[in-house]
Amino acid sequence: LGTSGAGLYKSLDSGYTWNPAGLSGSKIVSVAVDADDPDFIYAATEMEVWVSNNAGANWFDTGLTGVTIYAIALDQAGNPYAGTNNGIYWIASSGWEHLALTGDAVTAVSAHPTEPGWIYAGAVDGLRSSRNYGQTWIAAPFQLAGVPVAGISFDPSDPANAKFDVTIDV
């Protein structure tokens, strides 16, 4: 659980109790846990992406700099993607690299849970998707063109059915 100034908290009993899990004093904007290794956690503040490989006992700055971070997500292989004020970044063998969508404010990012290489990027002006690990992108679907996307999730009982949390200014 990311907080707005008290760092991370975790629960080991389905949410009945919560204990501090590091980054005390930080505003956490996004959290991603590796589905295959829940000790591996990424936490994003607006200016840094942190990683823990021991369930939050220790945290390390991953070195993403020079951008405002809005979202973090992991694909099926555990590769992290960061949505920023300058598109999407991902960690390659040499560290963080700009992947795509230069100049776009990517406010939400998610990897499809059952389709390797499928990545979704929610932006302030709609949704983008890639089916080849972010090498090429398309705007989709047309119903969300121009609509700010704040979150993306998948129905665990029907992964083909993506849910998009949209923000509409009235």
PDB file of C-alpha atoms in Angstrom:
ATOM      1  CA  LEU A   1       0.000   0.000   0.000  1.00  0.00           C
ATOM      2  CA  GLY A   2       1.485   3.312  -1.060  1.00  0.00           C
ATOM      3  CA  THR A   3       0.672   6.380   1.025  1.00  0.00           C
ATOM      4  CA  SER A   4       0.704  10.102   0.391  1.00  0.00           C
ATOM      5  CA  GLY A   5       3.653  10.849   2.663  1.00  0.00           C
ATOM      6  CA  ALA A   6       4.143   7.885   5.015  1.00  0.00           C
ATOM      7  CA  GLY A   7       5.888   5.483   2.618  1.00  0.00           C
ATOM      8  CA  LEU A   8       4.794   1.896   2.093  1.00  0.00           C
ATOM      9  CA  TYR A   9       2.734  -0.434   4.247  1.00  0.00           C
ATOM     10  CA  LYS A  10       2.099  -4.146   3.865  1.00  0.00           C
ATOM     11  CA  SER A  11      -0.395  -6.611   5.239  1.00  0.00           C
ATOM     12  CA  LEU A  12       0.262 -10.285   5.836  1.00  0.00           C
ATOM     13  CA  ASP A  13      -3.315 -11.081   6.880  1.00  0.00           C
ATOM     14  CA  SER A  14      -5.525 -10.034   3.955  1.00  0.00           C
ATOM     15  CA  GLY A  15      -5.657  -6.412   5.044  1.00  0.00           C
ATOM     16  CA  TYR A  16      -6.736  -6.766   8.671  1.00  0.00           C
ATOM     17  CA  THR A  17      -3.518  -5.192   9.939  1.00  0.00           C
ATOM     18  CA  TRP A  18      -0.855  -3.056   8.246  1.00  0.00           C
ATOM     19  CA  ASN A  19       2.827  -2.531   9.058  1.00  0.00           C
ATOM     20  CA  PRO A  20       5.404  -0.083   7.671  1.00  0.00           C
ATOM     21  CA  ALA A  21       7.371  -1.549   4.752  1.00  0.00           C
ATOM     22  CA  GLY A  22       9.894   1.178   4.021  1.00  0.00           C
ATOM     23  CA  LEU A  23      10.392   4.519   2.287  1.00  0.00           C
ATOM     24  CA  SER A  24       9.028   6.309   5.350  1.00  0.00           C
ATOM     25  CA  GLY A  25       8.129   9.924   4.652  1.00  0.00           C
ATOM     26  CA  SER A  26       7.766   9.356   0.909  1.00  0.00           C
ATOM     27  CA  LYS A  27       4.712   9.995  -1.235  1.00  0.00           C
ATOM     28  CA  ILE A  28       4.226   6.752  -3.184  1.00  0.00           C
ATOM     29  CA  VAL A  29       2.491   7.218  -6.550  1.00  0.00           C
ATOM     30  CA  SER A  30       2.572   3.580  -7.706  1.00  0.00           C
ATOM     31  CA  VAL A  31       3.510   0.088  -6.509  1.00  0.00           C
ATOM     32  CA  ALA A  32       4.172  -3.106  -8.496  1.00  0.00           C
ATOM     33  CA  VAL A  33       4.782  -6.558  -7.020  1.00  0.00           C
ATOM     34  CA  ASP A  34       6.295  -9.397  -9.038  1.00  0.00           C
ATOM     35  CA  ALA A  35       3.617 -12.107  -9.327  1.00  0.00           C
ATOM     36  CA  ASP A  36       6.241 -14.871  -9.442  1.00  0.00           C
ATOM     37  CA  ASP A  37       8.354 -13.501  -6.578  1.00  0.00           C
ATOM     38  CA  PRO A  38       6.360 -11.306  -4.166  1.00  0.00           C
ATOM     39  CA  ASP A  39       9.553 -10.365  -2.317  1.00  0.00           C
ATOM     40  CA  PHE A  40      10.438  -8.318  -5.423  1.00  0.00           C
ATOM     41  CA  ILE A  41       8.630  -4.959  -5.195  1.00  0.00           C
ATOM     42  CA  TYR A  42       8.905  -1.707  -7.141  1.00  0.00           C
ATOM     43  CA  ALA A  43       7.664   1.549  -5.619  1.00  0.00           C
ATOM     44  CA  ALA A  44       7.552   4.857  -7.458  1.00  0.00           C
ATOM     45  CA  THR A  45       7.641   8.334  -6.001  1.00  0.00           C
ATOM     46  CA  GLU A  46       7.208  11.306  -8.309  1.00  0.00           C
ATOM     47  CA  MET A  47      10.980  11.520  -8.843  1.00  0.00           C
ATOM     48  CA  GLU A  48      12.385   8.010  -8.209  1.00  0.00           C
ATOM     49  CA  VAL A  49      11.687   4.332  -8.697  1.00  0.00           C
ATOM     50  CA  TRP A  50      12.786   2.132  -5.812  1.00  0.00           C
ATOM     51  CA  VAL A  51      13.167  -1.661  -5.741  1.00  0.00           C
ATOM     52  CA  SER A  52      13.274  -4.197  -2.925  1.00  0.00           C
ATOM     53  CA  ASN A  53      14.210  -7.837  -3.367  1.00  0.00           C
ATOM     54  CA  ASN A  54      13.410  -8.785   0.231  1.00  0.00           C
ATOM     55  CA  ALA A  55       9.747  -7.776   0.748  1.00  0.00           C
ATOM     56  CA  GLY A  56      10.569  -4.206   1.711  1.00  0.00           C
ATOM     57  CA  ALA A  57      13.291  -4.779   4.285  1.00  0.00           C
ATOM     58  CA  ASN A  58      15.756  -2.843   2.092  1.00  0.00           C
ATOM     59  CA  TRP A  59      15.186  -0.432  -0.806  1.00  0.00           C
ATOM     60  CA  PHE A  60      17.464   0.638  -3.652  1.00  0.00           C
ATOM     61  CA  ASP A  61      17.068   3.588  -6.039  1.00  0.00           C
ATOM     62  CA  THR A  62      16.913   2.206  -9.592  1.00  0.00           C
ATOM     63  CA  GLY A  63      18.356   5.387 -11.108  1.00  0.00           C
ATOM     64  CA  LEU A  64      15.505   6.771 -13.221  1.00  0.00           C
ATOM     65  CA  THR A  65      16.094  10.546 -13.271  1.00  0.00           C
ATOM     66  CA  GLY A  66      15.027  13.666 -15.117  1.00  0.00           C
ATOM     67  CA  VAL A  67      11.313  12.813 -15.411  1.00  0.00           C
ATOM     68  CA  THR A  68       8.178  12.939 -13.287  1.00  0.00           C
ATOM     69  CA  ILE A  69       6.947   9.413 -12.597  1.00  0.00           C
ATOM     70  CA  TYR A  70       3.227   8.634 -12.582  1.00  0.00           C
ATOM     71  CA  ALA A  71       3.022   4.830 -12.747  1.00  0.00           C
ATOM     72  CA  ILE A  72       5.027   1.606 -12.526  1.00  0.00           C
ATOM     73  CA  ALA A  73       4.099  -1.856 -13.807  1.00  0.00           C
ATOM     74  CA  LEU A  74       5.730  -5.231 -14.361  1.00  0.00           C
ATOM     75  CA  ASP A  75       5.226  -7.517 -17.338  1.00  0.00           C
ATOM     76  CA  GLN A  76       4.982 -11.319 -17.120  1.00  0.00           C
ATOM     77  CA  ALA A  77       8.766 -11.629 -17.075  1.00  0.00           C
ATOM     78  CA  GLY A  78       9.114  -9.123 -14.216  1.00  0.00           C
ATOM     79  CA  ASN A  79      10.427  -6.296 -16.425  1.00  0.00           C
ATOM     80  CA  PRO A  80       9.464  -2.875 -15.022  1.00  0.00           C
ATOM     81  CA  TYR A  81       7.888  -0.119 -17.109  1.00  0.00           C
ATOM     82  CA  ALA A  82       7.496   3.445 -15.839  1.00  0.00           C
ATOM     83  CA  GLY A  83       4.883   5.889 -17.088  1.00  0.00           C
ATOM     84  CA  THR A  84       6.302   9.418 -16.952  1.00  0.00           C
ATOM     85  CA  ASN A  85       5.783  12.966 -18.164  1.00  0.00           C
ATOM     86  CA  ASN A  86       7.914  11.941 -21.176  1.00  0.00           C
ATOM     87  CA  GLY A  87       6.412   8.618 -22.228  1.00  0.00           C
ATOM     88  CA  ILE A  88       7.414   5.145 -21.110  1.00  0.00           C
ATOM     89  CA  TYR A  89      10.753   3.945 -19.781  1.00  0.00           C
ATOM     90  CA  TRP A  90      11.873   0.410 -19.068  1.00  0.00           C
ATOM     91  CA  ILE A  91      14.912  -1.213 -17.505  1.00  0.00           C
ATOM     92  CA  ALA A  92      17.271  -2.768 -20.034  1.00  0.00           C
ATOM     93  CA  SER A  93      20.604  -4.414 -19.266  1.00  0.00           C
ATOM     94  CA  SER A  94      22.283  -0.991 -19.004  1.00  0.00           C
ATOM     95  CA  GLY A  95      19.599   0.595 -16.805  1.00  0.00           C
ATOM     96  CA  TRP A  96      16.532   2.707 -17.573  1.00  0.00           C
ATOM     97  CA  GLU A  97      15.971   3.477 -21.251  1.00  0.00           C
ATOM     98  CA  HIS A  98      13.320   5.593 -22.922  1.00  0.00           C
ATOM     99  CA  LEU A  99      11.042   3.129 -24.699  1.00  0.00           C
ATOM    100  CA  ALA A 100       8.323   5.139 -26.456  1.00  0.00           C
ATOM    101  CA  LEU A 101       5.703   7.885 -26.530  1.00  0.00           C
ATOM    102  CA  THR A 102       8.136  10.797 -26.258  1.00  0.00           C
ATOM    103  CA  GLY A 103       6.408  13.921 -25.006  1.00  0.00           C
ATOM    104  CA  ASP A 104       3.263  12.093 -23.823  1.00  0.00           C
ATOM    105  CA  ALA A 105       2.299  12.189 -20.158  1.00  0.00           C
ATOM    106  CA  VAL A 106       1.745   8.488 -19.455  1.00  0.00           C
ATOM    107  CA  THR A 107      -0.356   8.429 -16.291  1.00  0.00           C
ATOM    108  CA  ALA A 108      -1.083   4.681 -16.204  1.00  0.00           C
ATOM    109  CA  VAL A 109       0.785   1.640 -17.477  1.00  0.00           C
ATOM    110  CA  SER A 110      -0.069  -2.043 -17.381  1.00  0.00           C
ATOM    111  CA  ALA A 111       1.089  -5.276 -18.980  1.00  0.00           C
ATOM    112  CA  HIS A 112      -1.481  -7.837 -20.099  1.00  0.00           C
ATOM    113  CA  PRO A 113      -1.453 -10.737 -17.616  1.00  0.00           C
ATOM    114  CA  THR A 114      -1.706 -13.539 -20.199  1.00  0.00           C
ATOM    115  CA  GLU A 115      -0.374 -12.075 -23.456  1.00  0.00           C
ATOM    116  CA  PRO A 116       3.436 -11.619 -23.404  1.00  0.00           C
ATOM    117  CA  GLY A 117       4.563  -8.333 -24.899  1.00  0.00           C
ATOM    118  CA  TRP A 118       1.193  -6.575 -24.678  1.00  0.00           C
ATOM    119  CA  ILE A 119       1.570  -3.248 -22.866  1.00  0.00           C
ATOM    120  CA  TYR A 120      -1.061  -0.569 -22.316  1.00  0.00           C
ATOM    121  CA  ALA A 121      -0.285   3.092 -21.662  1.00  0.00           C
ATOM    122  CA  GLY A 122      -2.931   5.459 -20.384  1.00  0.00           C
ATOM    123  CA  ALA A 123      -2.252   9.081 -21.200  1.00  0.00           C
ATOM    124  CA  VAL A 124      -3.935  12.407 -20.584  1.00  0.00           C
ATOM    125  CA  ASP A 125      -5.427  12.176 -24.076  1.00  0.00           C
ATOM    126  CA  GLY A 126      -6.411   8.508 -24.368  1.00  0.00           C
ATOM    127  CA  LEU A 127      -5.037   5.004 -24.464  1.00  0.00           C
ATOM    128  CA  ARG A 128      -2.123   3.485 -26.403  1.00  0.00           C
ATOM    129  CA  SER A 129      -1.303  -0.191 -26.770  1.00  0.00           C
ATOM    130  CA  SER A 130       1.625  -2.275 -27.954  1.00  0.00           C
ATOM    131  CA  ARG A 131       1.756  -5.960 -28.773  1.00  0.00           C
ATOM    132  CA  ASN A 132       5.523  -6.188 -29.208  1.00  0.00           C
ATOM    133  CA  TYR A 133       7.059  -5.089 -25.888  1.00  0.00           C
ATOM    134  CA  GLY A 134       6.652  -1.399 -26.695  1.00  0.00           C
ATOM    135  CA  GLN A 135       8.453  -1.325 -30.031  1.00  0.00           C
ATOM    136  CA  THR A 136       5.371   0.030 -31.865  1.00  0.00           C
ATOM    137  CA  TRP A 137       2.207   1.629 -30.496  1.00  0.00           C
ATOM    138  CA  ILE A 138      -1.344   2.258 -31.651  1.00  0.00           C
ATOM    139  CA  ALA A 139      -4.074   4.466 -30.240  1.00  0.00           C
ATOM    140  CA  ALA A 140      -6.952   2.283 -29.072  1.00  0.00           C
ATOM    141  CA  PRO A 141      -9.859   2.066 -28.629  1.00  0.00           C
ATOM    142  CA  PHE A 142     -11.490   4.984 -30.393  1.00  0.00           C
ATOM    143  CA  GLN A 143     -14.020   5.415 -27.563  1.00  0.00           C
ATOM    144  CA  LEU A 144     -11.206   6.633 -25.310  1.00  0.00           C
ATOM    145  CA  ALA A 145      -9.636   9.087 -27.760  1.00  0.00           C
ATOM    146  CA  GLY A 146      -9.064  12.342 -25.905  1.00  0.00           C
ATOM    147  CA  VAL A 147     -10.163  10.900 -22.534  1.00  0.00           C
ATOM    148  CA  PRO A 148      -7.611  11.070 -19.677  1.00  0.00           C
ATOM    149  CA  VAL A 149      -6.829   7.521 -18.478  1.00  0.00           C
ATOM    150  CA  ALA A 150      -5.983   7.256 -14.767  1.00  0.00           C
ATOM    151  CA  GLY A 151      -5.698   3.484 -14.320  1.00  0.00           C
ATOM    152  CA  ILE A 152      -5.703   0.155 -16.126  1.00  0.00           C
ATOM    153  CA  SER A 153      -6.537  -3.240 -14.646  1.00  0.00           C
ATOM    154  CA  PHE A 154      -7.522  -6.709 -15.793  1.00  0.00           C
ATOM    155  CA  ASP A 155     -10.302  -8.936 -14.470  1.00  0.00           C
ATOM    156  CA  PRO A 156      -8.454 -11.877 -12.848  1.00  0.00           C
ATOM    157  CA  SER A 157     -11.271 -14.266 -13.784  1.00  0.00           C
ATOM    158  CA  ASP A 158     -11.296 -13.003 -17.408  1.00  0.00           C
ATOM    159  CA  PRO A 159      -7.869 -11.508 -18.300  1.00  0.00           C
ATOM    160  CA  ALA A 160      -8.992 -10.708 -21.839  1.00  0.00           C
ATOM    161  CA  ASN A 161     -11.355  -8.160 -20.331  1.00  0.00           C
ATOM    162  CA  ALA A 162      -9.323  -5.018 -19.537  1.00  0.00           C
ATOM    163  CA  LYS A 163     -10.796  -2.286 -17.348  1.00  0.00           C
ATOM    164  CA  PHE A 164      -9.814   1.332 -17.925  1.00  0.00           C
ATOM    165  CA  ASP A 165     -10.331   3.886 -15.173  1.00  0.00           C
ATOM    166  CA  VAL A 166     -10.958   7.113 -17.016  1.00  0.00           C
ATOM    167  CA  THR A 167     -11.117  10.644 -15.716  1.00  0.00           C
ATOM    168  CA  ILE A 168     -13.613  12.875 -17.410  1.00  0.00           C
ATOM    169  CA  ASP A 169     -13.614  16.618 -16.712  1.00  0.00           C
ATOM    170  CA  VAL A 170     -17.186  17.879 -16.446  1.00  0.00           C
TER     171      VAL A 170
END
